[in-house]
PDB file of C-alpha atoms in Angstrom:
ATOM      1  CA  UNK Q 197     -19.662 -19.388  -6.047  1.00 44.00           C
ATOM      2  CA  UNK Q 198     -17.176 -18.458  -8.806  1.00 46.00           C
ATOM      3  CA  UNK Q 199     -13.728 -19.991  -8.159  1.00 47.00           C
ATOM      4  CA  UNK Q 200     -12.251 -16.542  -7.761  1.00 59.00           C
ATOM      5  CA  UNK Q 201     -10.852 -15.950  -4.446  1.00 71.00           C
ATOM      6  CA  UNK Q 202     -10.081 -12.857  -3.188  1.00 78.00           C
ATOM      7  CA  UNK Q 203      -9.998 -13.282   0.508  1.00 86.00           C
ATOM      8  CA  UNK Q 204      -9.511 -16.772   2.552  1.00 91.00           C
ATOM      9  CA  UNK Q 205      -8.684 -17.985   6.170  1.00 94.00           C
ATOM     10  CA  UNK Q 206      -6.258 -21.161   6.334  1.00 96.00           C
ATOM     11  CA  UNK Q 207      -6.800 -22.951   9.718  1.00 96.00           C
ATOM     12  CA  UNK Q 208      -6.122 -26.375  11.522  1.00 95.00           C
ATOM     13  CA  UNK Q 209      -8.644 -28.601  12.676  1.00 92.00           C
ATOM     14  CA  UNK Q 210     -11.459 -30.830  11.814  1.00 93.00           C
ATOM     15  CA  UNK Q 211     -12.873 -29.698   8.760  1.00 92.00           C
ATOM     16  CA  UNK Q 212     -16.558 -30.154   9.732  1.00 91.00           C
ATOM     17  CA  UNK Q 213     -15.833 -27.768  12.954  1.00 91.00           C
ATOM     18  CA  UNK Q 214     -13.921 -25.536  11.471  1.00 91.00           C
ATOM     19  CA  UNK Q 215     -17.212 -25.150   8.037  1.00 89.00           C
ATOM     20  CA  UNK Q 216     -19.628 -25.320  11.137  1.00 88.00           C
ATOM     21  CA  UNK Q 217     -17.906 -22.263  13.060  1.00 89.00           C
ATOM     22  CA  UNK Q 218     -16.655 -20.215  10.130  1.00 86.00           C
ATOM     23  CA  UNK Q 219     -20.633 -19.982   9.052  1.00 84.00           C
ATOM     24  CA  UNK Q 220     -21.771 -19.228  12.921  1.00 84.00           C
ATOM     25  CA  UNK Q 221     -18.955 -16.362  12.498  1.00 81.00           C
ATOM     26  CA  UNK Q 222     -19.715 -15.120   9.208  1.00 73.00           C
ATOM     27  CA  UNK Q 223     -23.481 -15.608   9.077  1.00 71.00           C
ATOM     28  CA  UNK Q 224     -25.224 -16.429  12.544  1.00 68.00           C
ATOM     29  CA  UNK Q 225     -28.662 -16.384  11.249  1.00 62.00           C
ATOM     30  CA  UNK Q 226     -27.895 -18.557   8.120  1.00 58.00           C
ATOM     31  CA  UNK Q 227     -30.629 -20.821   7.568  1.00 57.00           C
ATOM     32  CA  UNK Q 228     -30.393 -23.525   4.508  1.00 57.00           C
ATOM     33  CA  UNK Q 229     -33.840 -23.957   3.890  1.00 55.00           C
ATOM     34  CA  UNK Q 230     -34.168 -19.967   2.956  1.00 57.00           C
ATOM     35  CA  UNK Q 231     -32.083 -20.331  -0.065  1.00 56.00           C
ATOM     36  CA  UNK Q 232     -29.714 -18.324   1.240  1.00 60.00           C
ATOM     37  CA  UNK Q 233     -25.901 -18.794  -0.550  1.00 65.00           C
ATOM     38  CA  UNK Q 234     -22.918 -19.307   1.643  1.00 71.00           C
ATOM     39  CA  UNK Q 235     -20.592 -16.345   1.798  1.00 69.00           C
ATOM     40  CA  UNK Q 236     -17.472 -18.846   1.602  1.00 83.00           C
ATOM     41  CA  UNK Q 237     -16.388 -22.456   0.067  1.00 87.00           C
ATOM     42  CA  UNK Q 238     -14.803 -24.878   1.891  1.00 89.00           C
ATOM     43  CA  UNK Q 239     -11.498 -26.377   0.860  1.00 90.00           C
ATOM     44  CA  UNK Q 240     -10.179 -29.683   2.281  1.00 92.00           C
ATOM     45  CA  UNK Q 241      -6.823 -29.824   2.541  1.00 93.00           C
ATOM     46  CA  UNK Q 242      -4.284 -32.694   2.450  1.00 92.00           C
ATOM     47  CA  UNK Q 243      -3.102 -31.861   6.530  1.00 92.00           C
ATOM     48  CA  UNK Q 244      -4.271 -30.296   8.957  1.00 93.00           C
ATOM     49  CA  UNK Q 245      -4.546 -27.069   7.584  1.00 96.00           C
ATOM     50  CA  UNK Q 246      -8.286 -26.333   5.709  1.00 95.00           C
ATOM     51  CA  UNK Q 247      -9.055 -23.107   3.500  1.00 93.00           C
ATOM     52  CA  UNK Q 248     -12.160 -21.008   3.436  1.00 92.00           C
ATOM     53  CA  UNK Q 249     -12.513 -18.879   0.986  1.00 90.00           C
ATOM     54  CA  UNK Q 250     -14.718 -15.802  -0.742  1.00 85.00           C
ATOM     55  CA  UNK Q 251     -15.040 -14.649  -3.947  1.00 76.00           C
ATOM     56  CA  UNK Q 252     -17.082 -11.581  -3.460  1.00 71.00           C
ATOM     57  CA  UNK Q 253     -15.229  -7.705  -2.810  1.00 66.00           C
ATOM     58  CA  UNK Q 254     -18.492  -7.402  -0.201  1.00 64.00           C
ATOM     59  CA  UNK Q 255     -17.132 -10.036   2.085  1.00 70.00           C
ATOM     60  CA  UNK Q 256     -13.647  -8.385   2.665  1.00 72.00           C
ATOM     61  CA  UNK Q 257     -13.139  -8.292   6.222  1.00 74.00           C
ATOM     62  CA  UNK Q 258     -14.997 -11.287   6.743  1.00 79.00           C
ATOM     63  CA  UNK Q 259     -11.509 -13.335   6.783  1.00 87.00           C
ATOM     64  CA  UNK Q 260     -10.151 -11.036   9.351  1.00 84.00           C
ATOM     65  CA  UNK Q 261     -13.305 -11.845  11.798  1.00 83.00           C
ATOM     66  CA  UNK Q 262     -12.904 -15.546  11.334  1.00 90.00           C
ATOM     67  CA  UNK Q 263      -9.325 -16.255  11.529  1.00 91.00           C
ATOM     68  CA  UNK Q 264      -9.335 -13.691  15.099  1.00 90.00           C
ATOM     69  CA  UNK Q 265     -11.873 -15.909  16.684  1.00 90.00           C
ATOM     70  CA  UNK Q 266     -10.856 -19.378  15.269  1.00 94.00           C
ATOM     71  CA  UNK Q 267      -7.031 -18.204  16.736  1.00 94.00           C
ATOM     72  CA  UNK Q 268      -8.539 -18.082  20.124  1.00 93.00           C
ATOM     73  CA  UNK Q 269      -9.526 -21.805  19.911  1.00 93.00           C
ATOM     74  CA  UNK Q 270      -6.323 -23.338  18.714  1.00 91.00           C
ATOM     75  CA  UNK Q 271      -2.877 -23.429  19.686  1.00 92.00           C
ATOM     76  CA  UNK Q 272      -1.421 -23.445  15.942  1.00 94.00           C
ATOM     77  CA  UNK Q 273      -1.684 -20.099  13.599  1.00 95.00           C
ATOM     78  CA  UNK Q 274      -4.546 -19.458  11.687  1.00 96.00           C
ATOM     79  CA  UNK Q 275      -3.672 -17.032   8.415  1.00 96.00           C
ATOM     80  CA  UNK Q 276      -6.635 -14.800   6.750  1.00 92.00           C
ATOM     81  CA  UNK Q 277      -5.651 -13.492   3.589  1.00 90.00           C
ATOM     82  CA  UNK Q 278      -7.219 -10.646   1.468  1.00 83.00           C
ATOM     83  CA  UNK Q 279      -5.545 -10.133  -1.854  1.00 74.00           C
ATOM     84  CA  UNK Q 280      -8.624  -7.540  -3.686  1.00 65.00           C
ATOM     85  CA  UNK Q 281      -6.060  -5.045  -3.286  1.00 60.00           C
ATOM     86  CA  UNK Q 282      -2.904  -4.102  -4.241  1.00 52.00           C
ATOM     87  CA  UNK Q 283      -0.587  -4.805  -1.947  1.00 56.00           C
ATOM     88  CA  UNK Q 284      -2.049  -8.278  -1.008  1.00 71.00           C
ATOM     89  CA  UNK Q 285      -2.254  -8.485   3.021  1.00 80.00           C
ATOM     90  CA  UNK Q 286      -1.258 -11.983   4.504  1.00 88.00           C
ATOM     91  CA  UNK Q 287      -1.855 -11.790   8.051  1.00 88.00           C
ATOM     92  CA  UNK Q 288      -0.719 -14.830  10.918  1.00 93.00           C
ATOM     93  CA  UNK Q 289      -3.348 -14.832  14.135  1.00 93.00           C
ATOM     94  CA  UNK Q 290      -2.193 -16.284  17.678  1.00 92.00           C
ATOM     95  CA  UNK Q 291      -4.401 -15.548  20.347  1.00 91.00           C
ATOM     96  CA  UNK Q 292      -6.601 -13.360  18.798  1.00 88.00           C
ATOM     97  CA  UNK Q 293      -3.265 -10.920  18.329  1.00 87.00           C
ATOM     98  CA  UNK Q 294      -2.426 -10.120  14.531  1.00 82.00           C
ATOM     99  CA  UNK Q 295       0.962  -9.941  12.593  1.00 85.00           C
ATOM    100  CA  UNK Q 296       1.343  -8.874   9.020  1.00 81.00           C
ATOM    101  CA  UNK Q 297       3.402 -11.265   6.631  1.00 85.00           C
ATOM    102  CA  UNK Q 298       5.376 -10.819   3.843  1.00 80.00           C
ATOM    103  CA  UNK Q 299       4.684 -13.921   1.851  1.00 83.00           C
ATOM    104  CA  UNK Q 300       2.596 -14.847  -1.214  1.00 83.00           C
ATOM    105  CA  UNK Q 301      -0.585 -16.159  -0.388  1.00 85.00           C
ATOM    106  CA  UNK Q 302      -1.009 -18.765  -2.530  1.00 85.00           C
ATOM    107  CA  UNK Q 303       2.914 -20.078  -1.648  1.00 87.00           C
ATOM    108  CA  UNK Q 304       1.960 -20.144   1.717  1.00 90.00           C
ATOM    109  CA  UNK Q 305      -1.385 -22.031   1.261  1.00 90.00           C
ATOM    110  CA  UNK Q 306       0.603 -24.402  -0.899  1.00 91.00           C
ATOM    111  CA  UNK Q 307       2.846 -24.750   1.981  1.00 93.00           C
ATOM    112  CA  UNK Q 308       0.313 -25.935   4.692  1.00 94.00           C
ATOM    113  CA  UNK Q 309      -1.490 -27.960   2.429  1.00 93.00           C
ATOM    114  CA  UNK Q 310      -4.218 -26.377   1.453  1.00 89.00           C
ATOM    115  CA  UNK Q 311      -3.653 -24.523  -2.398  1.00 87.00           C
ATOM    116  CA  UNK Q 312      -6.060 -21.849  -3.098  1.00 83.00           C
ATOM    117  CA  UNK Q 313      -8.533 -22.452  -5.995  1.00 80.00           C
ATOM    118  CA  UNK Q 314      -7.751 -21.207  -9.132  1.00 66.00           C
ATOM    119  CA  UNK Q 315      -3.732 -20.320  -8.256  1.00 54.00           C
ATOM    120  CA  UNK Q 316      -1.589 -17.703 -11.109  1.00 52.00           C
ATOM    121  CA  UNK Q 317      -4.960 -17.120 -12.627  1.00 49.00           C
ATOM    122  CA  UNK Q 318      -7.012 -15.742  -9.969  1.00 47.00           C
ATOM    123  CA  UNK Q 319      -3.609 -13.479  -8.828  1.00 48.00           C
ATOM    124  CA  UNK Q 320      -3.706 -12.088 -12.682  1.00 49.00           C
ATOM    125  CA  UNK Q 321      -7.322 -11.294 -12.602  1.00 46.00           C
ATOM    126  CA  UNK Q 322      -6.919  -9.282  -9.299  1.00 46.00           C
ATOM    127  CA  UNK Q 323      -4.093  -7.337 -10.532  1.00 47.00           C
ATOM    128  CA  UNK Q 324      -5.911  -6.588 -13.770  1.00 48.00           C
ATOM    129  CA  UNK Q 325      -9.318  -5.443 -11.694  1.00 51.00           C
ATOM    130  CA  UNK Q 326      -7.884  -3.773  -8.612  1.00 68.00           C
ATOM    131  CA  UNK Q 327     -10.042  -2.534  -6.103  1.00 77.00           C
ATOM    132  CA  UNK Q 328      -8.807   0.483  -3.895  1.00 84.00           C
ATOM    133  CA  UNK Q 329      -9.527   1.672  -0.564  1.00 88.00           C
ATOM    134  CA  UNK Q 330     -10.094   5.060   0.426  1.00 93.00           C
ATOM    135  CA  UNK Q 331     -11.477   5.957   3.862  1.00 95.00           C
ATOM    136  CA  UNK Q 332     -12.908   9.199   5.686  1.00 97.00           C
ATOM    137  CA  UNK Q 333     -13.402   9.434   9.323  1.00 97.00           C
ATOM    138  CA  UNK Q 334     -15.413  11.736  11.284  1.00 97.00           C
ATOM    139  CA  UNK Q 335     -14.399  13.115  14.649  1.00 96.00           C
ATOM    140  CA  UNK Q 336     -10.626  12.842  14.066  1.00 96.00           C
ATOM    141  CA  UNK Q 337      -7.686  14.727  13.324  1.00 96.00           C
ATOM    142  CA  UNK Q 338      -5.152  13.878  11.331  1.00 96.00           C
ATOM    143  CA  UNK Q 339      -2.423  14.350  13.851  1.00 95.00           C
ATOM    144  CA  UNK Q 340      -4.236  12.454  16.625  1.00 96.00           C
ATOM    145  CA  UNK Q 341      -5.010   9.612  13.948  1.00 95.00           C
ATOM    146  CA  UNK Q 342      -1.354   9.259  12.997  1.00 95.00           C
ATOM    147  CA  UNK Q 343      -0.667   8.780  16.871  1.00 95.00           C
ATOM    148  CA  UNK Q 344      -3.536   6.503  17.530  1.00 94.00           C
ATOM    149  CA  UNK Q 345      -2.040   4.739  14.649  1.00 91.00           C
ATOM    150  CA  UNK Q 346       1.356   4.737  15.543  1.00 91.00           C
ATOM    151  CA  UNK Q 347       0.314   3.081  19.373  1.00 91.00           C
ATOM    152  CA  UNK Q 348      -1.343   0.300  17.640  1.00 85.00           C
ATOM    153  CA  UNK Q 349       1.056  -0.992  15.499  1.00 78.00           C
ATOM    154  CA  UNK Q 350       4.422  -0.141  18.304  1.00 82.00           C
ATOM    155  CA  UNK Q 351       6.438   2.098  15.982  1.00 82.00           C
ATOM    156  CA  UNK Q 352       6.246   4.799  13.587  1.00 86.00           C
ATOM    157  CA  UNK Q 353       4.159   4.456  10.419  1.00 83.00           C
ATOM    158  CA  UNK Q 354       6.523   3.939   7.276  1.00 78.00           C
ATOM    159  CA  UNK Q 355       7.015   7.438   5.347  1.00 78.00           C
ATOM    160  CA  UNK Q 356       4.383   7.484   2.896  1.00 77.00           C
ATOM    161  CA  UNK Q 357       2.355   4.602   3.706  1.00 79.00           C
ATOM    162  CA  UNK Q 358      -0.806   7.045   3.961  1.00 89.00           C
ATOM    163  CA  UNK Q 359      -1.497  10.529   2.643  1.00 93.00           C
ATOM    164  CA  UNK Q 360      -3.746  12.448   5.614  1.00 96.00           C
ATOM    165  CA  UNK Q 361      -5.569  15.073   4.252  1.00 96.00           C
ATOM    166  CA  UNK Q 362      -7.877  16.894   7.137  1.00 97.00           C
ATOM    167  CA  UNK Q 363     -11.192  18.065   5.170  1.00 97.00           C
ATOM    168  CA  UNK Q 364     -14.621  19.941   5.852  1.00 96.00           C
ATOM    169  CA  UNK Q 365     -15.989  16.189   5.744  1.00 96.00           C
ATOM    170  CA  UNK Q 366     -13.653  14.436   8.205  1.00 97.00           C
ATOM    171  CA  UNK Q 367     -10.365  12.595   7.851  1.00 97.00           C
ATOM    172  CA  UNK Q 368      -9.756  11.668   4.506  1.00 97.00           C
ATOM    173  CA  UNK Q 369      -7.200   8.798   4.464  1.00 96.00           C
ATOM    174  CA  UNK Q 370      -6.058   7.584   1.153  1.00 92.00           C
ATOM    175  CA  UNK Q 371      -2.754   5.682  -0.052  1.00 85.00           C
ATOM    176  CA  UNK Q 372      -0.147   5.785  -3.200  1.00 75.00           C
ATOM    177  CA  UNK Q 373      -0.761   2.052  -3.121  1.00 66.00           C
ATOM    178  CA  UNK Q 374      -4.565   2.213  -3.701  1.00 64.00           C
ATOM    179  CA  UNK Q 375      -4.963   0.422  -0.323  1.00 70.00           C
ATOM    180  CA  UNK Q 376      -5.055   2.248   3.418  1.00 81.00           C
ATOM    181  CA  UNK Q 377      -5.498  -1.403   4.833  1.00 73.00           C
ATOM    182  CA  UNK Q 378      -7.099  -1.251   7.977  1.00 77.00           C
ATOM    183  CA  UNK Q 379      -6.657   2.411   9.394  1.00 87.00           C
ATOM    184  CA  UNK Q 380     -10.308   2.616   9.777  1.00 90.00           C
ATOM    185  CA  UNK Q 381     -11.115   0.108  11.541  1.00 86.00           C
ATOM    186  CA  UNK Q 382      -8.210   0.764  14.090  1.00 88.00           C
ATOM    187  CA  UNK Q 383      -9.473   4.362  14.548  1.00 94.00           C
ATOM    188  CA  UNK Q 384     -13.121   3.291  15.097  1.00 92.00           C
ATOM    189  CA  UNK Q 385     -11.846   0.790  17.651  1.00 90.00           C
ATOM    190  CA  UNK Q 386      -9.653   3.006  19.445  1.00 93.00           C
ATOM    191  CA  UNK Q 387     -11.678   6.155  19.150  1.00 95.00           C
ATOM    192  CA  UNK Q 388     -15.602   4.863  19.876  1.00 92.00           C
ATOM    193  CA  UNK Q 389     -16.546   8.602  19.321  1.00 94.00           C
ATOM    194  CA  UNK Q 390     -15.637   8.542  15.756  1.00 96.00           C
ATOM    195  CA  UNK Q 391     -17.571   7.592  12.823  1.00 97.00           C
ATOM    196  CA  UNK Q 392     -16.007   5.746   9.338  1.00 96.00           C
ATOM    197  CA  UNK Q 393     -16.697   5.169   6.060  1.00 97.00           C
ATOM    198  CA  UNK Q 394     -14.250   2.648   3.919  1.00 93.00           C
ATOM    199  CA  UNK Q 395     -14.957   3.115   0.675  1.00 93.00           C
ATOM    200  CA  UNK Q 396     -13.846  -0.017  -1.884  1.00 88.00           C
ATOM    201  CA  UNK Q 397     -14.321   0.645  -5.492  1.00 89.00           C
ATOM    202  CA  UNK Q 398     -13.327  -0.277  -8.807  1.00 85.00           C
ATOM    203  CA  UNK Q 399     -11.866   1.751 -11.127  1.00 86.00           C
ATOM    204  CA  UNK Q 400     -14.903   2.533 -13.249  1.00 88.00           C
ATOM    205  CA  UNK Q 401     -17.257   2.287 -10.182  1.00 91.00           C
ATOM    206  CA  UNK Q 402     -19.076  -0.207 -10.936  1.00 87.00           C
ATOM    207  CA  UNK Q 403     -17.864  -2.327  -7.947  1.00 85.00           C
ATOM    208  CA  UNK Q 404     -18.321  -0.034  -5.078  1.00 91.00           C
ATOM    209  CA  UNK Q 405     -18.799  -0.717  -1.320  1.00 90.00           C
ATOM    210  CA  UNK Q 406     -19.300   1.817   1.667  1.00 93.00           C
ATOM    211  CA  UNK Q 407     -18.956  -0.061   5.333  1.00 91.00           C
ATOM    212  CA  UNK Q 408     -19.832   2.750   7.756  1.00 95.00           C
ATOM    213  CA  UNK Q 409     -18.357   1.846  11.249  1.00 93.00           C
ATOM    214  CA  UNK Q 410     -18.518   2.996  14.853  1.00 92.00           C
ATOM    215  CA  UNK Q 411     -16.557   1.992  17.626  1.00 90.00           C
ATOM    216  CA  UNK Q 412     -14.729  -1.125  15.056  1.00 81.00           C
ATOM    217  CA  UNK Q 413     -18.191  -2.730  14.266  1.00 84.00           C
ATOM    218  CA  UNK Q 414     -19.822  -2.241  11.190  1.00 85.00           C
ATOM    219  CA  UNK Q 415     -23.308  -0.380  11.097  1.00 90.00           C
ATOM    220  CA  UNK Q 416     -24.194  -0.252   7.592  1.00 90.00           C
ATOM    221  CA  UNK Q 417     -22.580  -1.764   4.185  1.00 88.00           C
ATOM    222  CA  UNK Q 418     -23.893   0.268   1.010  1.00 92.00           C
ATOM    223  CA  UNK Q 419     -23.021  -2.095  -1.861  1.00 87.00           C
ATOM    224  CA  UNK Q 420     -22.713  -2.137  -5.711  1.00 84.00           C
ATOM    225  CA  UNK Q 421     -23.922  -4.217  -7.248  1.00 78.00           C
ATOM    226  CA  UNK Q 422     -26.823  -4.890  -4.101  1.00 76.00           C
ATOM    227  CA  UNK Q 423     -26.317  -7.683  -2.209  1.00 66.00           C
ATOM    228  CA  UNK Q 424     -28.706  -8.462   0.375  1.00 58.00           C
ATOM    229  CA  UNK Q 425     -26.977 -12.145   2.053  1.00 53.00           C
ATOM    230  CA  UNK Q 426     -23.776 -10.024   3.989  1.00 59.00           C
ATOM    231  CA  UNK Q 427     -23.072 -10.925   7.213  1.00 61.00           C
ATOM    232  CA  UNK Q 428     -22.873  -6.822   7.839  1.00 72.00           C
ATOM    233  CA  UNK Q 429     -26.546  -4.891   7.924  1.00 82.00           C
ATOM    234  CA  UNK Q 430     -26.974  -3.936   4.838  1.00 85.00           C
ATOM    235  CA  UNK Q 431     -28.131  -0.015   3.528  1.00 91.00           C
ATOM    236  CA  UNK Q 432     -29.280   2.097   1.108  1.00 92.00           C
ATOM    237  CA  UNK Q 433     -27.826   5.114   0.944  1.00 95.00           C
ATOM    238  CA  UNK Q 434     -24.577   7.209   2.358  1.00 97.00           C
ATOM    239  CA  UNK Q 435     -25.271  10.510   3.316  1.00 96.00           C
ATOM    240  CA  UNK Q 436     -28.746  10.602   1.660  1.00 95.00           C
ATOM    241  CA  UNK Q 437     -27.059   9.309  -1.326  1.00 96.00           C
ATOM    242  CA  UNK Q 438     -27.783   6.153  -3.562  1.00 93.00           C
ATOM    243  CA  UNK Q 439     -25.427   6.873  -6.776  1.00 95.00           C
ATOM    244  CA  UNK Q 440     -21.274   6.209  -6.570  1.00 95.00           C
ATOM    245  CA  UNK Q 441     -20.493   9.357  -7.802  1.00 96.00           C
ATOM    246  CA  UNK Q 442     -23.193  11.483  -5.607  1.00 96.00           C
ATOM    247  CA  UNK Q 443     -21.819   9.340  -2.172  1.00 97.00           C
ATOM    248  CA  UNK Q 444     -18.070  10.306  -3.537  1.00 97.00           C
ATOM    249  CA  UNK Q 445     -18.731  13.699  -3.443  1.00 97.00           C
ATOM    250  CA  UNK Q 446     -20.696  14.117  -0.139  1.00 97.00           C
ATOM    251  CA  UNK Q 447     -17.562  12.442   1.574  1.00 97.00           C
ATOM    252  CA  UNK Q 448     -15.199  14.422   0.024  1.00 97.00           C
ATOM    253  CA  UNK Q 449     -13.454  11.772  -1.965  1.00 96.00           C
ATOM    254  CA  UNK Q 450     -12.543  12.429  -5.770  1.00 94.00           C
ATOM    255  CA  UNK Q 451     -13.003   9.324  -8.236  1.00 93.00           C
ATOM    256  CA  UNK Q 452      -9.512   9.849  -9.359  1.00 91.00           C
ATOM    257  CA  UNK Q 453      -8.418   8.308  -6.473  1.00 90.00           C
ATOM    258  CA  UNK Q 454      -9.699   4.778  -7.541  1.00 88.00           C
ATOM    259  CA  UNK Q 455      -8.096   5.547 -10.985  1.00 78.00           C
ATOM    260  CA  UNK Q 456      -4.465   5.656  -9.968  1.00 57.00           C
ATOM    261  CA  UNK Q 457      -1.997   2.982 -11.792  1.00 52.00           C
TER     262      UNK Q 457
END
């Protein structure tokens, strides 16, 4: 693993627990002997918080199932981090419940402990690469999406945090930011009738990853470049589609959208 990363999960404990559960979470059916590469490193830290973290775009979401389940087991916070987008999302767990921070990730690893590998570098290679997100959901209004949305999170959602736009292919959900965070995964868990596609992508494309999701687990993961080791089932196509572009267009979503400074 490069020392790039761009999603982690800082948690108390002992560190060989914590390794042995993050790869039961991440990868169940991991077996050494098949040559198969970890989807995380381990990072030792000097208390009793420990880091795991990814380098590869693929893995997103990864930190997010970790830190929910390792929460459950501990009474202390456990933090998941995903910074492949701009904004970066710092997120505190307790009891499997969620709250969004508005901290620096690598200030607060620093904090408990536990400093992210490669520090101001890695941060300036993310915000010179950025991925974005743009989603489309099947089955779903925008209107009843923006209330399904608003239950979750308590409140109203914060004027232009997400441009709705309803289309012949579904929900398209996009952001000014370049990142709709986790909309689609909220909609697929509170609407189990509804079926959608996250689509991460570089500017140029040639990063570009599809997780297609029903009822908030994830049924397929079309990647670019392939990768065959996720912890999601991997696929070939979208739609009937194997090329970027050809996948953009049968979900409705223009390439611009990924170009946006």
């Amino acid at each position: 693993m490069n020392r790039w990363p761009i999603w982690a999960v800082l948690a108390p404990g002992e560190p060989t627990r914590l390794e042995s559960r993050a790869l039961a979470l991440a990868m169940p059916d991991w077996d050494e002997e098949d040559g198969e590469e970890l989807p995380f490193e381990f990072v030792l830290g000097s208390g009793r918080y420990h880091a795991i973290v990814g380098a590869d775009p693929i893995d997103i979401g990864a930190e997010m199932q970790i830190a929910k389940a390792l929460s459950l087991e501990c009474d202390e916070p456990v933090y998941s981090i995903e910074r492949a987008n701009d904004p970066w999302t710092v997120m505190s767990w307790r009891n499997g419940a969620l709250e969004i921070l508005e901290v620096s990730p690598d200030g607060l690893a620093k904090s408990l402990g536990c400093p992210l590998p490669g520090g101001e570098e890695a941060a300036n290679r993310s915000a010179k690469n950025p991925l974005r997100k743009v989603s489309v959901v099947e089955g779903v209004r925008a209107q009843e999406a923006i209330r399904v949305l608003e239950e979750d999170v308590g409140e109203p959602l914060t004027p232009g945090r997400y441009r709705f736009e309803d289309t012949p292919q579904g929900l398209r959900i996009s952001s000014g930011t370049g990142d709709v965070g986790f909309a689609d995964i909220t909609l697929s868990e509170w609407l189990p009738h509804v079926t959608a596609y996250g689509v991460v992508a570089s500017p140029g494309l040639d990063m570009f990853f599809v997780t297609v999701l029903r009822g908030g687990e994830c049924i397929g993961l079309f990647s670019l470049p392939p990768r065959e080791d996720s912890f999601m089932p991997a696929v070939s196509t979208i739609k009937d589609e194997h090329s970027p572009e050809r996948i953009l267009a049968a979900l409705g979503i223009s390439p611009e959208l990924f170009r946006n400074e």
